[in-house]
PDB file of C-alpha atoms in Angstrom:
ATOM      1  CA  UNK P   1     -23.335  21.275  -9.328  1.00  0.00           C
ATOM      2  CA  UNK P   2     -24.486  24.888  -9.988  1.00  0.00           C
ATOM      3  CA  UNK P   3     -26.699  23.777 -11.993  1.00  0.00           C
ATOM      4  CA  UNK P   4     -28.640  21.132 -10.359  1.00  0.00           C
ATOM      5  CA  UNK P   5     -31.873  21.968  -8.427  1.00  0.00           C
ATOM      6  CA  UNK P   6     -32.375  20.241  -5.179  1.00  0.00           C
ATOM      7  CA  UNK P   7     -33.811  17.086  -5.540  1.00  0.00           C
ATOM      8  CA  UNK P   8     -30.838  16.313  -8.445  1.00  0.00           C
ATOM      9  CA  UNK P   9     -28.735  17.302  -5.421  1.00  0.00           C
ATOM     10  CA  UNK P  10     -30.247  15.287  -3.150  1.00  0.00           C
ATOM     11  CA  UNK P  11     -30.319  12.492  -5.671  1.00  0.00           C
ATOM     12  CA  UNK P  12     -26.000  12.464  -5.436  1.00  0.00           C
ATOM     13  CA  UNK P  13     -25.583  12.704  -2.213  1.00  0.00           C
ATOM     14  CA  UNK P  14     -27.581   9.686  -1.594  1.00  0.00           C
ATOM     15  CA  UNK P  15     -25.433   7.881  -3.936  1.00  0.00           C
ATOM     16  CA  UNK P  16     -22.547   9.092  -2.554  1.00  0.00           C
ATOM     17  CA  UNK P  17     -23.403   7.877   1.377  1.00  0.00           C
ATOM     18  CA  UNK P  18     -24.654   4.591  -0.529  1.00  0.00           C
ATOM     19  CA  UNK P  19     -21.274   4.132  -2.060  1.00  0.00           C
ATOM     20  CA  UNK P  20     -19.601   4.682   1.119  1.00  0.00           C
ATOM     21  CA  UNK P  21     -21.550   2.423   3.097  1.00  0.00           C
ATOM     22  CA  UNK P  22     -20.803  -0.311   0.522  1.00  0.00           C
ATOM     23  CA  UNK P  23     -17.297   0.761   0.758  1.00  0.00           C
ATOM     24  CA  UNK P  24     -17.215   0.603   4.145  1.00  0.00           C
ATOM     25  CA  UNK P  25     -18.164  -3.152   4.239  1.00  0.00           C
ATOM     26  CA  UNK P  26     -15.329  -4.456   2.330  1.00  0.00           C
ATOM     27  CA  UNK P  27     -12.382  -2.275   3.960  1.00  0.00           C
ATOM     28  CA  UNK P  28      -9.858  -4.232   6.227  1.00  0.00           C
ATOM     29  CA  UNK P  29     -10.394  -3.498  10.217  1.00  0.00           C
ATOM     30  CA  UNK P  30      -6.850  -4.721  10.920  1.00  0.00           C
ATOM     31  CA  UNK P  31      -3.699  -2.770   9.081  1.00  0.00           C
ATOM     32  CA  UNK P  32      -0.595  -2.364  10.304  1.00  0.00           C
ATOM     33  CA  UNK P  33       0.326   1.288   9.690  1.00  0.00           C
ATOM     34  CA  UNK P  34       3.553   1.714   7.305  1.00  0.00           C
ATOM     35  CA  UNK P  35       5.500   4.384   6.051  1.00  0.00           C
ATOM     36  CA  UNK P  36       7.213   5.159   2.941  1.00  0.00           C
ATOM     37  CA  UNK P  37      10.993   3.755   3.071  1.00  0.00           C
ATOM     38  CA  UNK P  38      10.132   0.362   5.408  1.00  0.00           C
ATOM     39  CA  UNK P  39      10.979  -2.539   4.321  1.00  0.00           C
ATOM     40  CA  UNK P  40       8.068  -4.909   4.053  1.00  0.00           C
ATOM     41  CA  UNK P  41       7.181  -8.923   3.378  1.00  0.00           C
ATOM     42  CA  UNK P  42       3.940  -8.803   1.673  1.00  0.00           C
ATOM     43  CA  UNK P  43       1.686 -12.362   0.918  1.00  0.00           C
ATOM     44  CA  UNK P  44       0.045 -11.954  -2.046  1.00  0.00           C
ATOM     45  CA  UNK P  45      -2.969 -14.827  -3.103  1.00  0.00           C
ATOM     46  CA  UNK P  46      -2.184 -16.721  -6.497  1.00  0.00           C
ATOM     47  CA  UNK P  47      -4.858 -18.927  -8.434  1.00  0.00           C
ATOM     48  CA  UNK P  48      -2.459 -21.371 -10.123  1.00  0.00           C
ATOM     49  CA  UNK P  49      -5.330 -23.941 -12.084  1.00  0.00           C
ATOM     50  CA  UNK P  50      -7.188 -25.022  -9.332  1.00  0.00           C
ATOM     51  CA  UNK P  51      -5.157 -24.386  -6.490  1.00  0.00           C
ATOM     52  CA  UNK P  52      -4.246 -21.492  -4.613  1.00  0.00           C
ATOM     53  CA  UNK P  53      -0.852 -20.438  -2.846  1.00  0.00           C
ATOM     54  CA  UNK P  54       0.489 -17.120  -1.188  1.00  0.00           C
ATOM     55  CA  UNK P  55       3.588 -16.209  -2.668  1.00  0.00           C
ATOM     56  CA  UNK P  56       6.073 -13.356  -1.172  1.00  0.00           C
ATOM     57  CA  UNK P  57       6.927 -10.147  -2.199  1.00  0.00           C
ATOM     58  CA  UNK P  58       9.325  -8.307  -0.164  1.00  0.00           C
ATOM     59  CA  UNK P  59      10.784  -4.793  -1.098  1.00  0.00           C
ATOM     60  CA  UNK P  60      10.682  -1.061  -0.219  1.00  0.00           C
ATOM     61  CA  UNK P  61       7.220   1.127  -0.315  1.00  0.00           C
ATOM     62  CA  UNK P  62       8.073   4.050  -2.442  1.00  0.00           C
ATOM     63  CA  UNK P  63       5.039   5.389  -2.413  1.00  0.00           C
ATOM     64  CA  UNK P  64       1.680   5.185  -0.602  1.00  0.00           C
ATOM     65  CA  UNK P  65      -1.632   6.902  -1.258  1.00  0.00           C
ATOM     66  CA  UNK P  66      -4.575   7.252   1.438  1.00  0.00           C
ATOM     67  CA  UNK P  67      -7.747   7.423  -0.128  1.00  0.00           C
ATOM     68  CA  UNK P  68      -9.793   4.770   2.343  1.00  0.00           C
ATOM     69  CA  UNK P  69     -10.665   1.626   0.332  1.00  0.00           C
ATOM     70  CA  UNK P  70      -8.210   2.428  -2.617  1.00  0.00           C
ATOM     71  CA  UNK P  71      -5.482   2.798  -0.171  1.00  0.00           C
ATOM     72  CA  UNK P  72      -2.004   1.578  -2.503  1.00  0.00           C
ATOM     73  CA  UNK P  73       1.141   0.855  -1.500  1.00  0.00           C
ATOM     74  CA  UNK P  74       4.494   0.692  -4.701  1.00  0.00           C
ATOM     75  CA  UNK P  75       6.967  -1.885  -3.662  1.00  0.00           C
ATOM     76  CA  UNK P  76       9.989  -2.301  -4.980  1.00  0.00           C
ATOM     77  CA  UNK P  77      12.899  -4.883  -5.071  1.00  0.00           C
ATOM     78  CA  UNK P  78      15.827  -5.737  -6.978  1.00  0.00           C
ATOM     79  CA  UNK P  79      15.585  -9.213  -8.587  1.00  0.00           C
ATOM     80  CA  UNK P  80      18.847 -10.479 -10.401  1.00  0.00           C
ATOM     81  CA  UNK P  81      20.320  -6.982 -10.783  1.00  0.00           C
ATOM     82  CA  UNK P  82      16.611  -5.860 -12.284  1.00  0.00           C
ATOM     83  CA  UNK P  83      14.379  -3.333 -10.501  1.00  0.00           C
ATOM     84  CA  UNK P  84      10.635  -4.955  -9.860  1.00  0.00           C
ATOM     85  CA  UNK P  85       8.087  -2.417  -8.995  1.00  0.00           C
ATOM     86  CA  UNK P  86       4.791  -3.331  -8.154  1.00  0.00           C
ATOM     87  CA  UNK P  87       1.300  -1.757  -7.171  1.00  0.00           C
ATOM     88  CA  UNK P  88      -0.833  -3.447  -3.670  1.00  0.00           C
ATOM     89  CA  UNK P  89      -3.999  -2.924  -2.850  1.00  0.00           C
ATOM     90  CA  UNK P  90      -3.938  -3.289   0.894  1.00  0.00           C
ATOM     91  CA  UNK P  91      -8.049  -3.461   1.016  1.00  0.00           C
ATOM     92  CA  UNK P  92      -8.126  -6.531  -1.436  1.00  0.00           C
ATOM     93  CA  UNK P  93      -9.142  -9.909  -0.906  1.00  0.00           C
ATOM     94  CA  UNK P  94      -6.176 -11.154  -2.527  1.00  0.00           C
ATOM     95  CA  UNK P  95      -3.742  -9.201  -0.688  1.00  0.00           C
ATOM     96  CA  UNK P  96      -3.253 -11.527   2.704  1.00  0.00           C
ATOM     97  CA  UNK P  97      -0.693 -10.376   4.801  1.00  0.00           C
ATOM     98  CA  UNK P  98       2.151  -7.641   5.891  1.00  0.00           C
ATOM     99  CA  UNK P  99       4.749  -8.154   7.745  1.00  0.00           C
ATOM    100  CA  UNK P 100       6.775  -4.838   8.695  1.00  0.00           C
ATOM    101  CA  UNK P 101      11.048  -6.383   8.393  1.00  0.00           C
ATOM    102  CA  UNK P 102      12.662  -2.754   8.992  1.00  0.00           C
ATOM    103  CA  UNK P 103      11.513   0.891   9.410  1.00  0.00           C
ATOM    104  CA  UNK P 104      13.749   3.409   7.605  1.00  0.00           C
ATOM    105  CA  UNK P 105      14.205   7.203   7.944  1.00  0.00           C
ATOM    106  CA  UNK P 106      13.144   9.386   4.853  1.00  0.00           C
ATOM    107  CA  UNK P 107      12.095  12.752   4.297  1.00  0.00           C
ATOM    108  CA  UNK P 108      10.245  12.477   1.033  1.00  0.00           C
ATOM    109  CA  UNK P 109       6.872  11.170   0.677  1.00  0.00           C
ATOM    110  CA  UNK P 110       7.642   9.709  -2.818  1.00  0.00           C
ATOM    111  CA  UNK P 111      11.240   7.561  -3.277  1.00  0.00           C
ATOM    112  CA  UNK P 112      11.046   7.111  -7.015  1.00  0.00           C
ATOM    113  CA  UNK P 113      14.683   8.249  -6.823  1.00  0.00           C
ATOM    114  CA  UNK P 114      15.581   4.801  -6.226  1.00  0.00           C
ATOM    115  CA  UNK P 115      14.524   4.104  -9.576  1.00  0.00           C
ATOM    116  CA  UNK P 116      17.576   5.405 -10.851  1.00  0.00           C
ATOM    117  CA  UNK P 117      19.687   2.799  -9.943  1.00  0.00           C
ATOM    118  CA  UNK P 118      19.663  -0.984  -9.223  1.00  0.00           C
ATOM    119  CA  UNK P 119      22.454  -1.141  -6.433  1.00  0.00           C
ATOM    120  CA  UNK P 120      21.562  -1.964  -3.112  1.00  0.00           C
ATOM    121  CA  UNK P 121      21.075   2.306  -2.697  1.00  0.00           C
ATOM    122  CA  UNK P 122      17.886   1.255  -0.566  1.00  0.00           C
ATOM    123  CA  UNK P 123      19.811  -0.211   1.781  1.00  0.00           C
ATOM    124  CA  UNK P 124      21.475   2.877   2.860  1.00  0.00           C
ATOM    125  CA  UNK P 125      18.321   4.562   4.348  1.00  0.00           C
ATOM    126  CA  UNK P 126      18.614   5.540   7.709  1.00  0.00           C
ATOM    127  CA  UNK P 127      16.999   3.320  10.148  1.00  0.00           C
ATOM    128  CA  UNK P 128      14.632   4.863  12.100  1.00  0.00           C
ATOM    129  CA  UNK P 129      14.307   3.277  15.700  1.00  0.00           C
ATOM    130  CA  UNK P 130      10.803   2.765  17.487  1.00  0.00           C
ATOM    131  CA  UNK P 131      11.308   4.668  21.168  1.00  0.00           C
ATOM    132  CA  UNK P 132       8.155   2.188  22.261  1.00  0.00           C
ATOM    133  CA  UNK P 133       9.821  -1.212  21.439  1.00  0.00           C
ATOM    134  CA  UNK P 134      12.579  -0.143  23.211  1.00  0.00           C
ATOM    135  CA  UNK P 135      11.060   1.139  26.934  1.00  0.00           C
TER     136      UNK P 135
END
């Protein structure tokens, strides 16, 4: 941007706001507010022909990025001895709902160590109790 005189700066900041007000129209007012390490039921909308269903996905977030409307969550569960990872989109139209199933204690802010292995080594996370539910 050194190089740009001012109206060529003026021009991309305009279409930088512009982008953000579009952006701002399509991101989700209502999210619950999870943490790498919970366990989480996600319903995910599937076009199957002409009909559409919400199927299930429940596993652990290993990782989450904030970036506002490209906010991601990686899930990850063990199907028949097989690790699944996946990528959401929390902001998406097809992503529907969230359900929060158990909160677990973790000091890393990425768990691809669980990668490693397909045991049930998720389940041993701490659980980490909510002080607020409780009183």
């Amino acid at each position: 941007m050194k190089n740009l005189n001012l109206k060529e700066k003026v021009l991309y900041l305009s279409k930088k706001k512009i982008l953000a007000l579009v952006e701002q129209t399509y991101i989700k007012k209502s999210v619950p507010k999870v943490f790498v390490g919970d366990t989480v039921k996600i319903g995910v909308l599937i076009k199957e022909g002409n009909k559409e269903r919400i199927q299930y996905y429940q596993g652990i977030i290993l990782a989450k990025t904030n970036s506002g409307i490209n906010l991601t969550i990686s899930v990850r569960k063990i199907f028949q001895g097989i690790g699944i990872e996946r990528k959401f989109l929390i902001h998406s139209p097809k992503f529907e709902s969230l359900q929060i199933i158990k909160s677990a204690r973790v000091r890393r802010s990425k768990l691809y160590y669980l990668r490693k292995t397909t045991t049930t080594k998720g389940s041993r996370l701490k659980q980490r109790f909510n002080t607020k539910e409780i009183n």
